[in-house]
Coordinates of C-alpha atoms and ligand atoms in Angstrom, one line a residue:
X1 CA -17.7 -26.4 13.7
X2 CA -16.4 -22.8 14.1
X3 CA -13.9 -22.1 16.9
X4 CA -13.2 -18.6 18.2
X5 CA -10.2 -17.5 20.3
X6 CA -12.5 -17.8 23.4
X7 CA -12.9 -21.5 22.7
X8 CA -9.2 -22.2 22.6
X9 CA -7.4 -23.3 25.8
X10 CA -4.4 -25.1 24.4
X11 CA -2.1 -25.3 21.4
X12 CA -3.6 -26.8 18.2
X13 CA -1.9 -29.6 16.3
X14 CA -4.1 -31.2 13.6
X15 CA -3.9 -33.2 10.4
X16 CA -6.2 -32.9 7.4
X17 CA -6.4 -33.3 3.6
X18 CA -6.6 -29.6 2.8
X19 CA -5.9 -26.6 4.8
X20 CA -7.2 -23.2 3.5
X21 CA -6.0 -19.9 4.7
X22 CA -8.7 -17.2 4.5
X23 CA -12.5 -17.5 4.3
X24 CA -13.4 -14.7 1.8
X25 CA -14.3 -14.8 -1.9
X26 CA -11.4 -17.2 -2.6
X27 CA -11.1 -19.3 0.6
X28 CA -14.7 -20.2 1.4
X29 CA -15.8 -21.6 -2.1
X30 CA -12.7 -23.9 -2.4
X31 CA -13.1 -25.1 1.2
X32 CA -16.8 -25.8 0.7
X33 CA -16.4 -27.6 -2.6
X34 CA -13.6 -29.8 -1.3
X35 CA -15.5 -30.6 2.0
X36 CA -18.5 -31.6 0.0
X37 CA -16.3 -33.8 -2.2
X38 CA -15.5 -35.8 1.0
X39 CA -12.1 -34.4 1.9
X40 CA -11.2 -33.3 5.4
X41 CA -10.8 -29.5 5.2
X42 CA -9.8 -26.9 7.8
X43 CA -10.1 -23.1 7.3
X44 CA -7.8 -20.7 9.2
X45 CA -9.1 -17.2 9.3
X46 CA -7.3 -14.3 10.9
X47 CA -10.4 -12.2 11.5
X48 CA -13.1 -12.7 14.1
X49 CA -16.4 -14.6 13.7
X50 CA -19.3 -12.2 13.7
X51 CA -22.8 -13.1 12.7
X52 CA -25.9 -11.3 11.3
X53 CA -27.2 -10.3 14.7
X54 CA -23.8 -8.6 15.5
X55 CA -24.3 -6.3 12.5
X56 CA -27.4 -4.6 14.0
X57 CA -25.5 -1.6 15.1
X58 CA -25.0 2.0 14.0
X59 CA -21.5 2.1 15.5
X60 CA -19.6 2.5 12.2
X61 CA -16.2 3.0 13.8
X62 CA -16.7 -0.2 15.9
X63 CA -17.6 -2.1 12.8
X64 CA -14.6 -0.8 10.9
X65 CA -12.3 -1.9 13.8
X66 CA -13.9 -5.4 14.1
X67 CA -14.4 -6.2 10.4
X68 CA -11.7 -4.3 8.4
X69 CA -8.0 -4.9 8.3
X70 CA -6.3 -2.1 10.2
X71 CA -9.8 -0.5 10.8
X72 CA -10.0 0.3 7.1
X73 CA -6.9 2.5 7.2
X74 CA -4.6 0.6 4.8
X75 CA -2.8 2.5 2.1
X76 CA -0.9 1.8 -1.1
X77 CA 1.9 4.3 -0.9
X78 CA 2.5 6.3 -4.1
X79 CA 1.7 9.6 -5.8
X80 CA -1.1 9.7 -4.9
X81 CA -1.5 7.3 -2.0
X82 CA -4.4 5.0 -2.7
X83 CA -6.6 4.2 0.4
X84 CA -7.4 0.5 0.6
X85 CA -10.4 -1.2 2.3
X86 CA -10.4 -5.0 2.8
X87 CA -12.1 -7.3 5.2
X88 CA -10.5 -9.2 8.1
X89 CA -13.3 -11.4 9.5
X90 CA -15.0 -14.7 8.7
X91 CA -16.3 -14.1 5.2
X92 CA -13.4 -11.9 4.4
X93 CA -14.2 -8.8 2.3
X94 CA -17.5 -10.4 1.2
X95 CA -18.9 -9.8 4.7
X96 CA -18.4 -6.0 4.1
X97 CA -18.8 -5.7 0.3
X98 CA -21.6 -4.3 -1.8
X99 CA -22.6 -7.7 -3.2
X100 CA -22.3 -6.8 -6.9
X101 CA -21.7 -9.9 -9.1
X102 CA -20.3 -9.8 -12.6
X103 CA -18.8 -12.6 -14.7
X104 CA -15.3 -12.0 -16.0
X105 CA -15.7 -10.1 -19.3
X106 CA -15.0 -12.2 -22.4
X107 CA -12.4 -9.7 -23.6
X108 CA -10.4 -10.3 -20.3
X109 CA -10.7 -14.1 -20.6
X110 CA -9.5 -13.9 -24.2
X111 CA -6.6 -11.7 -23.2
X112 CA -5.6 -14.2 -20.5
X113 CA -6.0 -17.1 -23.0
X114 CA -3.8 -15.5 -25.6
X115 CA -1.3 -13.5 -23.7
X116 CA -0.9 -15.4 -20.4
X117 CA -0.8 -19.0 -21.6
X118 CA -4.2 -19.8 -20.1
X119 CA -5.6 -21.6 -23.2
X120 CA -8.4 -23.4 -21.2
X121 CA -10.1 -20.2 -20.0
X122 CA -12.8 -19.9 -22.7
X123 CA -16.1 -18.4 -21.7
X124 CA -17.7 -21.7 -22.6
X125 CA -15.5 -23.7 -20.2
X126 CA -15.9 -21.1 -17.4
X127 CA -19.7 -21.1 -17.8
X128 CA -20.2 -24.1 -15.4
X129 CA -18.2 -22.3 -12.6
X130 CA -20.0 -19.0 -13.0
X131 CA -23.4 -20.7 -12.9
X132 CA -22.4 -22.7 -9.8
X133 CA -21.3 -19.5 -7.9
X134 CA -24.4 -17.6 -9.1
X135 CA -26.7 -20.4 -7.7
X136 CA -25.0 -20.4 -4.3
X137 CA -25.1 -16.6 -4.0
X138 CA -28.7 -16.2 -5.6
X139 CA -27.3 -13.7 -8.1
X140 CA -30.1 -11.5 -9.6
X141 CA -31.0 -7.9 -10.3
X142 CA -31.8 -5.6 -7.4
X143 CA -35.5 -5.9 -6.4
X144 CA -37.5 -2.8 -7.5
X145 CA -38.7 -2.2 -3.9
X146 CA -35.2 -2.0 -2.5
X147 CA -33.8 0.4 -5.1
X148 CA -32.9 3.8 -3.6
X149 CA -33.3 7.4 -4.8
X150 CA -29.6 8.0 -5.3
X151 CA -29.4 5.2 -7.8
X152 CA -32.5 6.5 -9.6
X153 CA -30.9 10.0 -9.8
X154 CA -27.8 8.5 -11.4
X155 CA -29.9 6.5 -13.8
X156 CA -32.0 9.6 -14.8
X157 CA -29.0 11.8 -15.3
X158 CA -27.2 9.1 -17.4
X159 CA -30.3 8.4 -19.5
X160 CA -30.8 12.0 -20.2
X161 CA -27.3 12.1 -21.7
X162 CA -28.0 8.9 -23.6
X163 CA -25.5 6.8 -21.7
X164 CA -26.0 3.1 -21.2
X165 CA -27.2 2.1 -17.8
X166 CA -27.2 -1.5 -16.6
X167 CA -29.3 -2.9 -13.7
X168 CA -26.9 -4.3 -11.2
X169 CA -26.7 -8.0 -10.5
X170 CA -26.2 -8.7 -6.8
X171 CA -25.8 -11.6 -4.4
X172 CA -29.0 -11.3 -2.4
X173 CA -31.9 -13.2 -1.0
X174 CA -34.7 -11.2 0.6
X175 CA -32.7 -7.9 0.7
X176 CA -34.8 -5.2 2.4
X177 CA -32.4 -2.3 1.4
X178 CA -31.0 -1.2 4.8
X179 CA -27.9 0.0 2.9
X180 CA -25.5 -1.3 5.6
X181 CA -23.7 -3.7 3.3
X182 CA -20.3 -2.2 4.1
X183 CA -20.6 -2.8 7.8
X184 CA -22.1 -6.3 7.6
X185 CA -25.6 -7.1 6.5
X186 CA -27.9 -6.8 9.5
X187 CA -30.7 -9.0 7.9
X188 CA -28.6 -11.7 6.2
X189 CA -30.1 -10.6 2.9
X190 CA -26.7 -10.0 1.2
X191 CA -25.3 -13.3 0.3
X192 CA -21.7 -13.1 1.5
X193 CA -19.6 -16.2 2.0
X194 CA -20.4 -15.8 5.7
X195 CA -24.0 -16.8 5.2
X196 CA -23.6 -19.1 2.1
X197 CA -20.4 -21.0 1.6
X198 CA -19.2 -21.0 5.2
X199 CA -22.4 -22.6 6.6
X200 CA -22.4 -25.1 3.7
X201 CA -18.7 -25.9 4.5
X202 CA -19.5 -26.5 8.2
X203 CA -22.5 -28.7 7.2
X204 CA -20.2 -30.8 5.0
X205 CA -18.0 -31.5 8.1
X206 CA -15.4 -28.7 7.7
X207 CA -13.7 -27.0 10.7
X208 CA -12.9 -23.3 10.9
X209 CA -10.6 -21.5 13.3
X210 CA -11.3 -17.8 13.5
X211 CA -8.8 -15.4 15.2
X212 CA -6.0 -17.5 13.7
X213 CA -3.2 -15.7 11.8
X214 CA -1.1 -18.0 9.7
X215 CA 2.6 -17.1 9.9
X216 CA 4.3 -19.6 7.7
X217 CA 3.8 -22.3 5.0
X218 CA 5.9 -25.3 5.7
X219 CA 7.8 -27.2 2.9
X220 CA 9.3 -30.6 3.1
X221 CA 11.4 -31.9 0.2
X222 CA 10.0 -29.0 -1.9
X223 CA 6.4 -30.0 -1.2
X224 CA 4.0 -28.0 0.9
X225 CA 3.0 -29.9 4.1
X226 CA 0.9 -27.4 6.0
X227 CA 1.1 -24.2 8.0
X228 CA 1.9 -22.8 11.4
X229 CA 0.2 -19.8 13.0
X230 CA -1.1 -18.3 16.2
X231 CA -4.5 -17.7 17.8
X232 CA -4.7 -14.0 18.5
X233 CA -7.0 -12.2 20.9
X234 CA -8.5 -9.6 18.5
X235 CA -8.7 -6.9 21.2
X236 CA -5.2 -7.1 22.6
X237 CA -3.6 -8.6 19.5
X238 CA -1.8 -10.9 22.0
X239 CA -1.0 -14.5 21.1
X240 CA -3.2 -17.1 22.9
X241 CA -2.0 -20.4 21.4
X242 CA 0.1 -21.9 18.7
X243 CA -1.4 -23.6 15.7
X244 CA 0.2 -26.3 13.5
X245 CA -1.8 -27.9 10.7
X246 CA -0.3 -30.8 8.7
X247 CA -2.0 -31.1 5.3
X248 CA -1.5 -32.8 1.9
X249 CA -2.7 -29.7 0.1
X250 CA -2.4 -26.1 1.3
X251 CA -4.4 -23.3 -0.3
X252 CA -3.6 -19.7 0.4
X253 CA -6.5 -17.2 0.0
X254 CA -5.5 -14.2 2.2
X255 CA -6.2 -11.6 -0.5
X256 CA -3.8 -9.8 -2.9
X257 CA -1.7 -8.2 -0.2
X258 CA -1.5 -10.8 2.6
X259 CA -1.1 -13.8 0.2
X260 CA 2.2 -12.7 -1.4
X261 CA 3.4 -11.5 2.0
X262 CA 2.8 -14.9 3.5
X263 CA 4.5 -16.7 0.6
X264 CA 7.5 -14.4 0.8
X265 CA 7.8 -14.9 4.5
X266 CA 7.7 -18.6 3.9
X267 CA 10.5 -18.4 1.3
X268 CA 8.5 -20.1 -1.4
X269 CA 10.6 -20.6 -4.5
X270 CA 9.7 -18.1 -7.2
X271 CA 11.6 -18.6 -10.5
X272 CA 9.6 -15.8 -12.1
X273 CA 10.7 -13.2 -9.5
X274 CA 7.2 -11.7 -9.9
X275 CA 5.8 -12.8 -6.4
X276 CA 4.3 -9.6 -4.9
X277 CA 4.6 -7.7 -8.2
X278 CA 1.8 -6.6 -10.6
X279 CA -0.6 -5.3 -8.0
X280 CA -3.8 -3.9 -9.6
X281 CA -6.3 -1.8 -7.7
X282 CA -9.2 -0.5 -9.8
X283 CA -8.5 3.0 -8.4
X284 CA -11.8 4.7 -7.5
X285 CA -12.4 8.5 -7.5
X286 CA -15.4 9.5 -5.4
X287 CA -17.6 12.4 -6.6
X288 CA -20.5 13.8 -4.5
X289 CA -23.5 15.5 -6.1
X290 CA -25.7 17.8 -3.9
X291 CA -29.4 18.3 -4.7
X292 CA -32.1 20.7 -3.5
X293 CA -34.7 18.0 -2.8
X294 CA -33.9 15.4 -0.1
X295 CA -32.4 12.2 -1.5
X296 CA -32.3 10.1 1.7
X297 CA -29.8 7.9 0.0
X298 CA -29.4 5.7 3.1
X299 CA -32.9 4.2 2.3
X300 CA -32.5 1.4 -0.1
X301 CA -29.9 -0.9 -1.4
X302 CA -26.3 -0.2 -2.3
X303 CA -25.8 0.4 -6.1
X304 CA -28.9 -0.6 -8.1
X305 CA -27.4 0.4 -11.4
X306 CA -24.0 0.9 -13.1
X307 CA -23.2 3.2 -16.0
X308 CA -21.4 1.0 -18.5
X309 CA -21.3 3.4 -21.5
X310 CA -17.6 3.9 -21.1
X311 CA -16.6 0.3 -20.2
X312 CA -14.4 0.0 -23.3
X313 CA -12.4 3.0 -22.0
X314 CA -12.0 1.2 -18.6
X315 CA -14.6 3.2 -16.7
X316 CA -17.7 1.9 -14.8
X317 CA -19.7 4.3 -12.6
X318 CA -22.1 3.7 -9.8
X319 CA -23.5 5.2 -6.6
X320 CA -22.3 3.8 -3.3
X321 CA -23.9 5.4 -0.3
X322 CA -22.0 5.0 2.9
X323 CA -22.6 5.7 6.6
X324 CA -21.8 9.2 7.9
X325 CA -18.5 8.1 9.5
X326 CA -17.2 6.9 6.1
X327 CA -19.0 9.6 4.1
X328 CA -17.1 12.4 5.9
X329 CA -14.0 10.9 4.3
X330 CA -15.5 11.3 0.8
X331 CA -15.9 15.1 1.0
X332 CA -13.0 17.4 0.6
X333 CA -13.3 19.1 4.0
X334 CA -11.9 18.5 7.4
X335 CA -12.7 19.3 11.1
X336 CA -15.6 21.8 11.7
X337 CA -15.8 22.5 8.0
X338 CA -16.6 18.8 7.4
X339 CA -19.2 18.8 10.1
X340 CA -21.0 21.8 8.6
X341 CA -21.1 20.3 5.2
X342 CA -22.2 16.9 6.5
X343 CA -25.1 18.5 8.4
X344 CA -26.2 20.3 5.3
X345 CA -25.7 17.7 2.6
X346 CA -26.0 14.2 4.1
X347 CA -29.7 13.9 3.3
X348 CA -29.4 15.7 0.0
X349 CA -26.5 14.0 -1.7
X350 CA -25.5 11.2 -4.0
X351 CA -22.1 9.7 -3.5
X352 CA -20.8 8.1 -6.7
X353 CA -17.6 6.5 -7.7
X354 CA -15.8 5.6 -10.9
X355 CA -14.0 2.3 -11.1
X356 CA -10.9 2.5 -13.4
X357 CA -9.6 -0.6 -15.2
X358 CA -6.0 0.1 -14.4
X359 CA -2.8 -0.5 -16.4
X360 CA -0.7 1.0 -13.6
X361 CA 1.1 -1.4 -11.3
X362 CA 2.1 -1.7 -7.7
X363 CA 3.9 -4.2 -5.5
X364 CA 3.8 -5.8 -2.1
X365 CA 6.9 -5.9 0.0
X366 CA 7.5 -7.3 3.5
X367 CA 8.4 -5.1 6.4
X368 CA 9.8 -6.2 9.8
X369 CA 7.3 -7.5 12.4
X370 CA 5.3 -9.5 10.0
X371 CA 3.9 -6.4 8.2
X372 CA 3.1 -6.1 4.5
X373 CA 3.4 -2.8 2.6
X374 CA 1.7 -2.0 -0.7
X375 CA 3.1 0.6 -3.1
X376 CA 1.4 1.8 -6.3
X377 CA 2.5 4.0 -9.2
X378 CA -0.4 5.6 -11.0
X379 CA 0.6 6.1 -14.7
X380 CA -0.4 9.0 -17.0
X381 CA -3.0 6.9 -18.8
X382 CA -4.9 5.9 -15.7
X383 CA -4.6 9.4 -14.3
X384 CA -6.2 10.8 -17.4
X385 CA -8.9 8.1 -17.3
X386 CA -9.6 9.0 -13.6
X387 CA -9.9 12.7 -14.6
X388 CA -12.3 11.9 -17.4
X389 CA -14.4 9.6 -15.2
X390 CA -14.7 12.3 -12.6
X391 CA -15.9 14.8 -15.2
X392 CA -18.4 12.2 -16.6
X393 CA -19.9 11.6 -13.1
X394 CA -20.2 15.4 -12.5
X395 CA -21.9 15.8 -15.9
X396 CA -24.4 13.1 -14.9
X397 CA -25.2 14.7 -11.6
X398 CA -25.7 18.1 -13.3
X399 CA -27.9 16.5 -15.9
X400 CA -30.0 15.1 -13.1
X401 CA -30.4 18.5 -11.5
X402 CA -27.5 18.8 -9.0
X403 CA -26.9 22.3 -7.5
X404 CA -23.2 21.6 -6.8
X405 CA -20.7 18.8 -7.1
X406 CA -17.7 18.0 -4.8
X407 CA -14.6 16.7 -6.6
X408 CA -11.7 14.6 -5.2
X409 CA -9.0 17.2 -6.0
X410 CA -6.9 19.3 -3.6
X411 CA -7.2 22.6 -5.6
X412 CA -10.7 22.1 -7.0
X413 CA -13.2 21.1 -4.3
X414 CA -16.4 22.1 -5.8
X415 CA -18.2 23.2 -9.1
X416 CA -21.6 24.6 -9.6
X417 CA -22.5 24.2 -13.2
X418 CA -22.0 21.8 -16.1
X419 CA -19.8 24.5 -17.8
X420 CA -17.4 24.4 -14.9
X421 CA -16.5 20.8 -15.6
X422 CA -13.8 22.1 -18.0
X423 CA -11.9 23.4 -15.0
X424 CA -11.0 19.8 -14.2
X425 CA -8.9 19.9 -17.4
X426 CA -7.8 23.5 -17.1
X427 CA -6.5 23.5 -13.6
X428 CA -3.0 22.1 -13.2
X429 CA -4.2 19.0 -11.3
X430 CA -1.4 16.6 -10.7
X431 CA -1.9 12.9 -9.8
X432 CA -0.7 13.7 -6.3
X433 CA -3.7 16.2 -5.9
X434 CA -6.2 13.5 -6.5
X435 CA -7.9 11.4 -3.8
X436 CA -8.2 7.8 -4.8
X437 CA -9.3 4.7 -2.9
X438 CA -9.9 1.1 -3.7
X439 CA -11.9 -1.9 -2.5
X440 CA -10.6 -4.2 -5.3
X441 CA -7.0 -5.5 -4.8
X442 CA -5.8 -8.0 -7.4
X443 CA -2.7 -9.5 -9.0
X444 CA 0.6 -10.2 -7.0
X445 CA 0.7 -14.0 -7.6
X446 CA -0.2 -14.1 -11.2
X447 CA -1.6 -17.2 -12.9
X448 CA 0.1 -18.2 -16.2
X449 CA 1.4 -21.1 -18.2
X450 CA 5.1 -20.0 -18.1
X451 CA 6.9 -20.5 -14.8
X452 CA 9.4 -17.9 -15.8
X453 CA 6.6 -15.2 -16.0
X454 CA 4.0 -16.3 -13.4
X455 CA 3.7 -17.5 -9.8
X456 CA 1.0 -20.1 -10.1
X457 CA 0.0 -22.5 -12.9
X458 CA -3.3 -22.5 -14.8
X459 CA -5.0 -24.3 -11.9
X460 CA -3.5 -22.1 -9.1
X461 CA -0.7 -24.4 -8.0
X462 CA 2.6 -22.6 -7.3
X463 CA 5.0 -23.4 -10.1
X464 CA 7.5 -25.9 -8.7
X465 CA 5.9 -26.3 -5.3
X466 CA 3.6 -29.4 -5.3
X467 CA 0.7 -29.2 -2.9
X468 CA 0.7 -25.4 -2.6
X469 CA -2.2 -23.5 -4.2
X470 CA -3.4 -19.9 -4.4
X471 CA -7.1 -19.3 -4.9
X472 CA -7.9 -15.6 -4.3
X473 CA -7.7 -12.3 -6.1
X474 CA -4.0 -12.4 -6.3
X475 CA -4.0 -14.9 -9.2
X476 CA -5.5 -12.4 -11.6
X477 CA -3.0 -11.8 -14.5
X478 CA -4.4 -8.3 -15.2
X479 CA -7.0 -5.9 -13.9
X480 CA -10.5 -7.1 -14.9
X481 CA -12.5 -3.8 -15.1
X482 CA -15.6 -5.2 -13.3
X483 CA -16.4 -6.1 -9.7
X484 CA -14.2 -9.0 -9.0
X485 CA -15.8 -11.3 -6.4
X486 CA -17.6 -13.6 -8.9
X487 CA -14.4 -14.1 -10.9
X488 CA -12.5 -15.0 -7.7
X489 CA -15.2 -17.4 -6.6
X490 CA -15.5 -19.0 -10.1
X491 CA -11.7 -19.6 -10.3
X492 CA -11.6 -20.9 -6.7
X493 CA -14.4 -23.4 -7.6
X494 CA -12.6 -24.4 -10.7
X495 CA -9.4 -25.2 -8.6
X496 CA -11.5 -27.1 -6.1
X497 CA -13.0 -29.3 -8.9
X498 CA -9.5 -29.8 -10.3
X499 CA -8.1 -31.0 -7.0
X500 CA -11.1 -33.2 -6.3
X501 CA -11.0 -34.8 -9.7
X502 CA -7.3 -35.5 -9.4
X503 CA -7.4 -36.4 -5.7
X504 CA -5.2 -39.5 -6.2
X505 CA -2.4 -37.2 -7.5
X506 CA -2.7 -34.3 -5.1
X507 CA -3.6 -36.2 -1.9
X508 CA -0.7 -38.6 -1.9
Ligands
FAD1 C1 -16.1 -2.2 1.0 C2 -15.9 -3.2 -0.1 C3 -16.9 -3.3 -1.1 C4 -16.8 -4.2 -2.1 N1 -17.8 -4.4 -3.0 C5 -17.7 -5.4 -4.0 C6 -18.8 -5.7 -4.8 O1 -19.9 -5.1 -4.7 N2 -18.7 -6.7 -5.7 C7 -17.5 -7.3 -5.9 O2 -17.4 -8.2 -6.8 N3 -16.4 -7.1 -5.1 C8 -16.6 -6.1 -4.1 N4 -15.5 -5.9 -3.3 C9 -14.3 -6.7 -3.5 C10 -14.4 -8.2 -3.1 O3 -15.1 -8.3 -1.9 C11 -13.0 -8.7 -3.0 O4 -12.4 -8.5 -4.2 C12 -12.9 -10.2 -2.6 O5 -13.6 -10.5 -1.4 C13 -11.5 -10.6 -2.5 O6 -11.4 -12.0 -2.2 P1 -10.1 -12.6 -1.6 O7 -10.4 -14.0 -1.3 O8 -9.0 -12.3 -2.5 O9 -9.9 -11.8 -0.2 P2 -10.9 -11.5 1.0 O10 -12.3 -11.8 0.6 O11 -10.5 -10.2 1.5 O12 -10.5 -12.7 2.0 C14 -9.2 -12.8 2.6 C15 -9.3 -13.3 4.0 O13 -8.0 -13.9 4.3 C16 -7.8 -13.6 5.7 N5 -6.3 -13.6 5.9 C17 -5.4 -12.8 5.3 N6 -4.1 -13.2 5.7 C18 -4.3 -14.2 6.6 C19 -3.4 -15.0 7.4 N7 -2.1 -14.8 7.3 N8 -3.9 -15.9 8.2 C20 -5.2 -16.2 8.2 N9 -6.1 -15.5 7.5 C21 -5.7 -14.5 6.7 C22 -8.3 -12.2 5.8 O14 -8.6 -11.9 7.2 C23 -9.6 -12.2 5.0 O15 -10.7 -12.6 5.8 C24 -15.6 -5.0 -2.2 C25 -14.6 -5.0 -1.2 C26 -14.8 -4.1 -0.2 C27 -13.7 -4.0 0.9

């Protein structure tokens, strides 16, 4: 059963085996697997419950307000600031993500095995969990009939230059290519946790409270014994009822900013002093190519291909078309100038981005009034990688016939020929002049074998706090360099199996 704030008339006080905070890529899989294993499980989700029919709208701003944390206006402060988008709704960020699915690269698993004391994470042992996730999400290449022209342009440009192009694997079933993934799939074709894991969880007897912000994890004798929170009216943000859940196991899956914030607020012991540290972001630089012929990039699915030629340098490139309200943020113009450019280029452009496997770090700190703040320091290496990635995308657009390219730099907005790409390296562009954003937040509660260096153990249990687990993107020990949702889901599934197989130990 799913309860919304409108269903709640009095305070909630309940008992269960497992209480899960968050219903995104981390929360929904662990809740579903444990409910199917016969445990009583409750999910508490701060965001609202919206369904496929609710996404049949062209009101982008309304969708941002309903589905994104802070309407999509979060920021990691630094030089430059990095804009952050994350979900706050049932399904978490999977409800508004692009649906790309990649397994954790072997090189990353090896690094975690050797350097982070996670000896068990061999590709062979992880295979079972990846497969299980891929089955639930129907992961497969994009259907030829739903590919769009912007992806084809990117592919043509890259192939002309001899760069490796990979057909994207996505979580989809009957996708008809409406390209509205980022404001909620209006057909249910994209397989977010909202339409896969959450319904399976409910079918297995689970209960989910939407509009419920968890404020504190409770400890008794050093053990986690549940949470307290409030039911919030999403429009007024006013408190409607108190919530107290008493559980034998508590799993935090609020995402890489909210999870460390909640654990810090709850004064969870942290011998490593790394809680909230090591925030990784996959910073993303957007580059827009403008073409003479119409592209109509809004027809067809989000990201049919990725350019993986430079993956060893920590660069993956792809197109990511977005609704007009979001697109106006990706071009370097404001006010009437922005409107003019939008009118001229919207049907003629390709919006692409380069994901950077970052070595820079950030952190999450708590502010008064229950607020979390992320900061991020872009280092020289990642800055240089971002410049190079921007140049490579511009080169691909020109190879595909672009007449001009918009760049994400304050002093250098636009170039018109392949030769002008050198300006990216000639101009005195400083990090602070570059516009970066991210949809991949990771780290902050790192997994590791050594309690002095990590927050959670190899199965996600907080070192020294029995009964308290973390199962979301915050457990990543490093940046992973590919779209993260499958990794998060596979690790969450692995933790679920571990808890279920050791139920007599954890559910005392
Ligand atoms: C626009 C966009 C596009 C993306 N595209 C892709 C893609 O194509 N492929 C890919 O692999 N990844 C993609 N991602 C990233 C991917 O969706 C996330 O990495 C992943 O969903 C993170 O999982 P999570 O469980 O850590 O957090 P989330 O999925 O964000 O879930 C966290 C949930 O916890 C809830 N929560 C937080 N704090 C509390 C609290 N105190 N009380 C109650 N509930 C709380 C939040 O409301 C949220 O619903 C994209 C993300 C975005 C935003």
